[in-house]
PDB file of C-alpha atoms in Angstrom:
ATOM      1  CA  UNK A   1      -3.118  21.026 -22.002  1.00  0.00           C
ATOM      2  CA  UNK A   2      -2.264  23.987 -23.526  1.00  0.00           C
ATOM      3  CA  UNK A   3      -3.452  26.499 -20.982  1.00  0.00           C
ATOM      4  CA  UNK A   4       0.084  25.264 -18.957  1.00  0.00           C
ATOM      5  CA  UNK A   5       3.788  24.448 -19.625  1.00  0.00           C
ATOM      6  CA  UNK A   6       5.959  21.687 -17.973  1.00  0.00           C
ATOM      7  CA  UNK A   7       9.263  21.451 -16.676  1.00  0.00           C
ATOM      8  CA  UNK A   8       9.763  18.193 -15.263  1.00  0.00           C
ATOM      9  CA  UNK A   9      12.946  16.135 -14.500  1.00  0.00           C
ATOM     10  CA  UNK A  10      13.766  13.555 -12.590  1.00  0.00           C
ATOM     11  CA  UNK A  11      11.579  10.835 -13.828  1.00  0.00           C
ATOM     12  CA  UNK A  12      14.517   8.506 -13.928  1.00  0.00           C
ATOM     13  CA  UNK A  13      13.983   8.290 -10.641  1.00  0.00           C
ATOM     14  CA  UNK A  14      10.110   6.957 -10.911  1.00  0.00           C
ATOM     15  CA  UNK A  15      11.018   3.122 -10.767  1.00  0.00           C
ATOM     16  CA  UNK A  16       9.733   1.845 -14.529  1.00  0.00           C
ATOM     17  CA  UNK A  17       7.848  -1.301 -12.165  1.00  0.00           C
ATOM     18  CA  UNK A  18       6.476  -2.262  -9.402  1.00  0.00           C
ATOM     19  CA  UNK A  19       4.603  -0.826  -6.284  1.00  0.00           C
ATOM     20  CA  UNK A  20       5.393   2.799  -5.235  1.00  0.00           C
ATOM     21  CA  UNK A  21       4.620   6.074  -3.414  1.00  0.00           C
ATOM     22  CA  UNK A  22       5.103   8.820  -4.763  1.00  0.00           C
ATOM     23  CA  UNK A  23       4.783  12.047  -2.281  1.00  0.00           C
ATOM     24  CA  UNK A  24       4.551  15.533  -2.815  1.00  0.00           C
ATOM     25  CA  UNK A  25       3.702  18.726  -1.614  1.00  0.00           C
ATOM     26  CA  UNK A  26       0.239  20.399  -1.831  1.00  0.00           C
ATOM     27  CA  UNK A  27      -0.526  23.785  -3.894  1.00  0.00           C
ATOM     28  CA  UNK A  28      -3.404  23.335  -5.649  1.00  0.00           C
ATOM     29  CA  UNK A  29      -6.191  21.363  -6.849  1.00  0.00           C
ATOM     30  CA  UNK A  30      -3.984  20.901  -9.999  1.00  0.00           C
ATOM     31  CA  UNK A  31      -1.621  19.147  -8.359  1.00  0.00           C
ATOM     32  CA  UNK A  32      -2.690  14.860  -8.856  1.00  0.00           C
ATOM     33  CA  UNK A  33      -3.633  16.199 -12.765  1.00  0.00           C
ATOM     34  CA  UNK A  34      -0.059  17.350 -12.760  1.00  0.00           C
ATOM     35  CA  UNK A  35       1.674  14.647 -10.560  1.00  0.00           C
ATOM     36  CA  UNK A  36      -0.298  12.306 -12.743  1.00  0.00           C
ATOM     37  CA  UNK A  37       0.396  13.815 -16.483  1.00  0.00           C
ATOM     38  CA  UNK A  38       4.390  14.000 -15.142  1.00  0.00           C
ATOM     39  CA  UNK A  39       4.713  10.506 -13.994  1.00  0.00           C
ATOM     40  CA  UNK A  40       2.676   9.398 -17.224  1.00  0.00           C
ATOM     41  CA  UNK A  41       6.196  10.241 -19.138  1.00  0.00           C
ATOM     42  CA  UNK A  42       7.543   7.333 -17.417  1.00  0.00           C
ATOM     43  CA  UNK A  43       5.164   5.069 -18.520  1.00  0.00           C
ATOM     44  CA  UNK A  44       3.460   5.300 -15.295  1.00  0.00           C
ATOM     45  CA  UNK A  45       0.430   5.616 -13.688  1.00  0.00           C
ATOM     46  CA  UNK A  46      -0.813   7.189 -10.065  1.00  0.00           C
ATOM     47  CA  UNK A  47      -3.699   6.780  -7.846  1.00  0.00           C
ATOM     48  CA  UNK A  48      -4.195   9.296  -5.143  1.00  0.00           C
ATOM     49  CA  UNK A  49      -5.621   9.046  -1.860  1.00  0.00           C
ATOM     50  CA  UNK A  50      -7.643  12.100  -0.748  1.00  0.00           C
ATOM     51  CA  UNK A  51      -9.893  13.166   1.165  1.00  0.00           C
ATOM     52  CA  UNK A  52     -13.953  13.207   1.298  1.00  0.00           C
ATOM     53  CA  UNK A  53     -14.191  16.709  -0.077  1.00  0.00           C
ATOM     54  CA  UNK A  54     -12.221  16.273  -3.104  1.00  0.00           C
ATOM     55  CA  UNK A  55     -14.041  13.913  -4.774  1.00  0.00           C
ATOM     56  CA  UNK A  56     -17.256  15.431  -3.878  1.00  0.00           C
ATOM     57  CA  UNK A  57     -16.364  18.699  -4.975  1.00  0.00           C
ATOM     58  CA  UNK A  58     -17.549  19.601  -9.114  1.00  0.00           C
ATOM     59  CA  UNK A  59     -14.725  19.013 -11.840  1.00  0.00           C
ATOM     60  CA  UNK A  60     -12.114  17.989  -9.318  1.00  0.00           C
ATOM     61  CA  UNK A  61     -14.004  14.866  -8.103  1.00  0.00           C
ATOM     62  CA  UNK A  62     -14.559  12.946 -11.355  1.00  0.00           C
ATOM     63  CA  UNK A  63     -10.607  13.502 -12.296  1.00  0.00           C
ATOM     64  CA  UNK A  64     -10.234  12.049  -9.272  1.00  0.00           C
ATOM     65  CA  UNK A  65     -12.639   8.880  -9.367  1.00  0.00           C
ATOM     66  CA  UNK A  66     -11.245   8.340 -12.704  1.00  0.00           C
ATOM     67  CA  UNK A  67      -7.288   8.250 -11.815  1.00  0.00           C
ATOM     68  CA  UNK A  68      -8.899   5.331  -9.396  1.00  0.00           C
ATOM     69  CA  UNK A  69      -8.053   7.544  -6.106  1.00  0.00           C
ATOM     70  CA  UNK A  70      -8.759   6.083  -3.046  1.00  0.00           C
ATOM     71  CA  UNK A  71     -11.155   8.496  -1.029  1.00  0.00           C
ATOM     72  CA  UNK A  72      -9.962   9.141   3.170  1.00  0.00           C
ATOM     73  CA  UNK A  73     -12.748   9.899   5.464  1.00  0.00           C
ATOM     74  CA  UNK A  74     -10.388  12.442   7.889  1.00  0.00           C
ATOM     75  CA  UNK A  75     -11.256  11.745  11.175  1.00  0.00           C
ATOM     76  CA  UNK A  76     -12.954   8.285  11.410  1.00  0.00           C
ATOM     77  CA  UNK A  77      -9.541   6.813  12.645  1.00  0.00           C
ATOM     78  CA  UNK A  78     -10.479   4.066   9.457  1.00  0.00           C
ATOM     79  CA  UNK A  79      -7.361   2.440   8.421  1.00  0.00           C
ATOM     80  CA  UNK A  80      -9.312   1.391   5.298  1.00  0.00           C
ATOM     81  CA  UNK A  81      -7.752   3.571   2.626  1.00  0.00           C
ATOM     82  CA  UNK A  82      -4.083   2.170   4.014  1.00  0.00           C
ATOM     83  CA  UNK A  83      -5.166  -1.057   3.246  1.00  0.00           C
ATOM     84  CA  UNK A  84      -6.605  -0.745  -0.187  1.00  0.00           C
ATOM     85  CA  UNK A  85      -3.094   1.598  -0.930  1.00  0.00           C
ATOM     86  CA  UNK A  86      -1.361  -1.425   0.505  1.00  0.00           C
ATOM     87  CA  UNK A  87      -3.006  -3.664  -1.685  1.00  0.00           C
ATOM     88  CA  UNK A  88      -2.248  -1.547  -4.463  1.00  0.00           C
ATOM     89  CA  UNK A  89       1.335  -1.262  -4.034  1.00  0.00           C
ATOM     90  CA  UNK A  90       1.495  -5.149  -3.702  1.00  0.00           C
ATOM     91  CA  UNK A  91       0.005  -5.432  -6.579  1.00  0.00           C
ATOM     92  CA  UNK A  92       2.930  -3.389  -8.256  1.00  0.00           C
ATOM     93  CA  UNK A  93       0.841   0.347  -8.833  1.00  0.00           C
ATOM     94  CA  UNK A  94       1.992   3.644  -7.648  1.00  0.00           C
ATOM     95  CA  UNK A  95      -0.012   5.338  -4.984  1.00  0.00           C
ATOM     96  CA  UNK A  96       0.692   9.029  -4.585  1.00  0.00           C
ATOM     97  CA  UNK A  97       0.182  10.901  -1.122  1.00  0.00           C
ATOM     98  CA  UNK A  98       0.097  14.555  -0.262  1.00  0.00           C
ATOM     99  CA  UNK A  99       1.372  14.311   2.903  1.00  0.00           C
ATOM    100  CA  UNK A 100       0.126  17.907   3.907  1.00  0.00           C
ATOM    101  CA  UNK A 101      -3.408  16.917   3.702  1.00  0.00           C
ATOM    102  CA  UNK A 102      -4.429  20.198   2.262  1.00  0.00           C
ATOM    103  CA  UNK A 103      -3.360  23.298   0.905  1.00  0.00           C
ATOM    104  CA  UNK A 104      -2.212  25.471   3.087  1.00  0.00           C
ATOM    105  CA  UNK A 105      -4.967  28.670   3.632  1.00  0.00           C
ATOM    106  CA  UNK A 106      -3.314  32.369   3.355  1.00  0.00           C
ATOM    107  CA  UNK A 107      -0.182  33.213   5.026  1.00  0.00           C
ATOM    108  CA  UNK A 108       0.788  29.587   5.712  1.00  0.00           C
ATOM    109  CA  UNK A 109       0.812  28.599   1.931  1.00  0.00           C
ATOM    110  CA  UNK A 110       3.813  30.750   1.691  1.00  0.00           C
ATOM    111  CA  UNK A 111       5.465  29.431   5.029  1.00  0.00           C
ATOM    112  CA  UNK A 112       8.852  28.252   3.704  1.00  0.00           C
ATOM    113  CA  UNK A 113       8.477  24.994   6.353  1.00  0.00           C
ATOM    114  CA  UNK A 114       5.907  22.103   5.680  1.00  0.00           C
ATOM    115  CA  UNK A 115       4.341  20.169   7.896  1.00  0.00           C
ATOM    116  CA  UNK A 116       3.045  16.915   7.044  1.00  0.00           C
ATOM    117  CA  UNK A 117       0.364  13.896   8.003  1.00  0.00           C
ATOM    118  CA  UNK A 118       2.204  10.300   9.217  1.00  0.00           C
ATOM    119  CA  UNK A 119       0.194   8.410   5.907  1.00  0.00           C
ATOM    120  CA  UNK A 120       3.063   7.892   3.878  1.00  0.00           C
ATOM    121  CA  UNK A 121       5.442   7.154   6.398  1.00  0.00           C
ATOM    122  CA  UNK A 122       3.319   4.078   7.480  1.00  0.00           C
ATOM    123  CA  UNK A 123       2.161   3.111   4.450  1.00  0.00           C
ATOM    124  CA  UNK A 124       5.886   2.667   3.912  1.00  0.00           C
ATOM    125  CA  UNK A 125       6.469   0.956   7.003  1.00  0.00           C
ATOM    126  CA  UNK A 126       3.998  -1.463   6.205  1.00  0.00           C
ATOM    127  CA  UNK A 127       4.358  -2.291   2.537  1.00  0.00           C
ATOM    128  CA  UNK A 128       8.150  -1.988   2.302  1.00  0.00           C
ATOM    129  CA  UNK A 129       7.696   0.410  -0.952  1.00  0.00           C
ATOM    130  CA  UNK A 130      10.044   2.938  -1.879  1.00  0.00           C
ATOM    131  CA  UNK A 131       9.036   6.286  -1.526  1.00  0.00           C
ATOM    132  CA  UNK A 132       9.989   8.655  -4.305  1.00  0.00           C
ATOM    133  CA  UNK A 133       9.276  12.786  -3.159  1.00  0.00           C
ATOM    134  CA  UNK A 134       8.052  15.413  -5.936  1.00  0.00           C
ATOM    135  CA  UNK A 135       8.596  18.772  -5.266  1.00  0.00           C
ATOM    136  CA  UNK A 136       5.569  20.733  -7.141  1.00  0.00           C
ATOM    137  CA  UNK A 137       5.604  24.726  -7.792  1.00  0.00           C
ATOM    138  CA  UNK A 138       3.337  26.558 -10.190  1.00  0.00           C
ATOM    139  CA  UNK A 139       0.444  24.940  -9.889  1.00  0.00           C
ATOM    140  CA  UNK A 140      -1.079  28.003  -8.125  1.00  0.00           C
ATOM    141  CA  UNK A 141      -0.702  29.532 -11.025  1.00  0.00           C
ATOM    142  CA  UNK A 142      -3.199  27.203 -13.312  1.00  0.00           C
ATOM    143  CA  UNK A 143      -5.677  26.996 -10.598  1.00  0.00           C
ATOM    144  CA  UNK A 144      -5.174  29.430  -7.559  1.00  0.00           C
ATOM    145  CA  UNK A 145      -6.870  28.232  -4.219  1.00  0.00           C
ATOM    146  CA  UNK A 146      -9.425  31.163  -4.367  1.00  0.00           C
ATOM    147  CA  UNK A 147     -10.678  30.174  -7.941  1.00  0.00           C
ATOM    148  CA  UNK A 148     -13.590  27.448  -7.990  1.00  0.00           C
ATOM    149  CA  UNK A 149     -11.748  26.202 -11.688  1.00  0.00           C
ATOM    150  CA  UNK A 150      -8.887  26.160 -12.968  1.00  0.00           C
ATOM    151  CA  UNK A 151      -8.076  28.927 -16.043  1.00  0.00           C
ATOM    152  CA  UNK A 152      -8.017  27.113 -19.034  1.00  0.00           C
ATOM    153  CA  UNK A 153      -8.043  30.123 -21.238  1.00  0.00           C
ATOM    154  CA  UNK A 154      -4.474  31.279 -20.884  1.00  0.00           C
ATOM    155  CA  UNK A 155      -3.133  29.686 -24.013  1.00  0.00           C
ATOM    156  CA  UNK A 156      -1.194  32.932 -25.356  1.00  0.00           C
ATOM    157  CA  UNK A 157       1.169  33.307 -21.980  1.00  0.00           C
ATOM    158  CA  UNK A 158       0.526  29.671 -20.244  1.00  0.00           C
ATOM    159  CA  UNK A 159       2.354  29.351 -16.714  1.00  0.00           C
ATOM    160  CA  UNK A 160       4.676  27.512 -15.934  1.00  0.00           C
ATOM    161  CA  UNK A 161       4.408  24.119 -14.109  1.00  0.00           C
ATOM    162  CA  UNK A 162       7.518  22.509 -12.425  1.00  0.00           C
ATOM    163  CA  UNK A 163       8.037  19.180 -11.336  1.00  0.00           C
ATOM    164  CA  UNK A 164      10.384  17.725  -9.873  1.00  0.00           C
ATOM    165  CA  UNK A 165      11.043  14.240  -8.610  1.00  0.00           C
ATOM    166  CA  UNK A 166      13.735  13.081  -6.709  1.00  0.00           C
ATOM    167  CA  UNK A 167      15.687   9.922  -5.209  1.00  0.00           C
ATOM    168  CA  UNK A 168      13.699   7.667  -2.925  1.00  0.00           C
ATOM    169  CA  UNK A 169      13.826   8.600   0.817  1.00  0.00           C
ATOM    170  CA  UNK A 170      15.605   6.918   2.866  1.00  0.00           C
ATOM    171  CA  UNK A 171      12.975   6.315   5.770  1.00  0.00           C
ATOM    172  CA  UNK A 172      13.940   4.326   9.080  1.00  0.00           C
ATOM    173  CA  UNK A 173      10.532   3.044   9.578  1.00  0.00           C
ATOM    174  CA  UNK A 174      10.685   2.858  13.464  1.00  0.00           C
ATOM    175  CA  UNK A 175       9.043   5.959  14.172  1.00  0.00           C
ATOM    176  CA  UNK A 176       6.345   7.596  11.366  1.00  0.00           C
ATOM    177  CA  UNK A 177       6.910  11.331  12.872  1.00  0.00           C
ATOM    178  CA  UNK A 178      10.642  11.092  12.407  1.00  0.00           C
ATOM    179  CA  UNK A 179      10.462   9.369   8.836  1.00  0.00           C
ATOM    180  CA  UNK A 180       8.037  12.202   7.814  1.00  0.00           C
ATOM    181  CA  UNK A 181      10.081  15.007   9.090  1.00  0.00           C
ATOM    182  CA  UNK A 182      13.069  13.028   6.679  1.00  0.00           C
ATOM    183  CA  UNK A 183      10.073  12.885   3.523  1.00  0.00           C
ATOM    184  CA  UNK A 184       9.190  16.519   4.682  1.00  0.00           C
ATOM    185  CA  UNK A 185      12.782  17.897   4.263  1.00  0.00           C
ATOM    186  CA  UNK A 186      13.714  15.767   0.591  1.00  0.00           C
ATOM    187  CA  UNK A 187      10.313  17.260  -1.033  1.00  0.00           C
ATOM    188  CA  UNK A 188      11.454  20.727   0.397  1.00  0.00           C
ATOM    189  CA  UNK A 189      15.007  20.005  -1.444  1.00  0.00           C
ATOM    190  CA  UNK A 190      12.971  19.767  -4.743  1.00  0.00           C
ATOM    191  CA  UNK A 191      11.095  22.989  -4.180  1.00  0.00           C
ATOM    192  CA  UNK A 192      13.054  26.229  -6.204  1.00  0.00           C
ATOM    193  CA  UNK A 193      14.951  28.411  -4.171  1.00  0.00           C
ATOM    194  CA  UNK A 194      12.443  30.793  -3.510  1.00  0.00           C
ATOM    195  CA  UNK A 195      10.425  28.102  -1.514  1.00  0.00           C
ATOM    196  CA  UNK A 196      12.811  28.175   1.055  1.00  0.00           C
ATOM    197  CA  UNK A 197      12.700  32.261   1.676  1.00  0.00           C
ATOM    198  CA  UNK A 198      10.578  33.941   4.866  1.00  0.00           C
ATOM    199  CA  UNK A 199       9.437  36.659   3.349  1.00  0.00           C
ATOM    200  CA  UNK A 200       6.239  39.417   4.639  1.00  0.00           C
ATOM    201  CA  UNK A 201       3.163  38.141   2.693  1.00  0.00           C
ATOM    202  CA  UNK A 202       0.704  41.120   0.490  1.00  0.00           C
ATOM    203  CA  UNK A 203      -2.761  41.039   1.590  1.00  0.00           C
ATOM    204  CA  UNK A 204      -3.187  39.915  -2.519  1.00  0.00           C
ATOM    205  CA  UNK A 205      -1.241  37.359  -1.972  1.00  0.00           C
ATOM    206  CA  UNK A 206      -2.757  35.671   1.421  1.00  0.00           C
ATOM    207  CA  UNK A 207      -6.317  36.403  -0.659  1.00  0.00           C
ATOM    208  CA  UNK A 208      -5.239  34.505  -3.861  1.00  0.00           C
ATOM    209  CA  UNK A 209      -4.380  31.661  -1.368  1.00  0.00           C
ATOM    210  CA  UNK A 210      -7.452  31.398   0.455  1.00  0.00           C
ATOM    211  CA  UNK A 211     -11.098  29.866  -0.341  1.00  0.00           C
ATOM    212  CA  UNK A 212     -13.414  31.076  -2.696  1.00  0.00           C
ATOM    213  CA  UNK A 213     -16.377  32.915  -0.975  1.00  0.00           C
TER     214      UNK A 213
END
């Protein structure tokens, strides 16, 4: 892609085989693309569970279908797409969550503290996977959450993307609140510096980081 530059590391920490989730934080639609073009480096490959409106939204929703992601209907209380991930992991694939469930809307996508959804921590609980965090920044840049696409013609000053993957997390698996609070904080520990700063968001900014209208 030459509309974007990488700076990944950790991959050594991507186990080379066998079942795995891999968790990260949520900036943009870029993000599984990203996630998904990173962890190809390591010879593997991710498939994402999401939700309803990402794969029926244009562009977005045929990447999606055809990294194999595994579509959650939010609020039916279905434990379906935990048991097709689970199958998945036992059958030695990587399954990557985004525990936040969305991208945070204006002000809150700059809130230095992330809150997250319990997936993860029971999908861990149940399969007995590790589960590796990524800490993702500058993917708002390729495709800001006002834009309907992503901008593709930025090849003479590209942003940058960085990725970052870290050590699994060492989850307790008696109580999926506290384990995701523990996932929560390592992703956070990936995230730059900057990340972790309260700081009084420009009207710009909270615009750039809301819906299209």
């Amino acid at each position: 892609l030459p509309w974007v530059r990488w700076d990944i590391a950790g991959l050594e920490h991507l186990p080379r085989e066998g079942g795995a989730i891999l968790a990260s934080n949520h900036r943009s639609y870029f993000d599984p693309l990203a996630i998904g073009i990173a962890a190809g480096r390591a010879g593997r490959t991710v498939r994402f569970l999401g939700k309803r409106e990402v794969f029926d939204a244009p562009v977005v929703g045929a990447v999606a279908t055809a990294m194999g992601g595994i579509r959650v209907d939010r609020g039916t209380g279905s434990d379906v797409p935990l048991d097709i991930a689970a199958d998945a992991l036992a059958g030695g694939q990587v399954v990557g969550i985004l525990p936040q469930g969305t991208i945070p809307r204006g002000e809150a996508f700059y809130n230095p503290v992330l809150d997250g959804r319990w997936g993860a921590a029971r999908l861990a609980a149940r399969t007995g996977a590790p589960v590796i965090p990524c800490g993702l920044w500058g993917t708002e840049e390729v495709w800001p959450r006002s834009a309907r696409l992503p901008n593709v013609l930025n090849l003479t000053n590209p942003p940058v993307v960085r990725i970052r993957f870290g050590p699994p997390v060492a989850l307790k698996g008696r109580s999926p609140k506290a384990d995701t609070a523990r996932l929560m904080e390592a992703i956070v520990d990936l995230l730059p510096d900057e990340a972790r700063e309260t700081r009084t968001v420009s009207d710009h900014e909270a615009r750039r980081a809301s819906p299209p209208r």
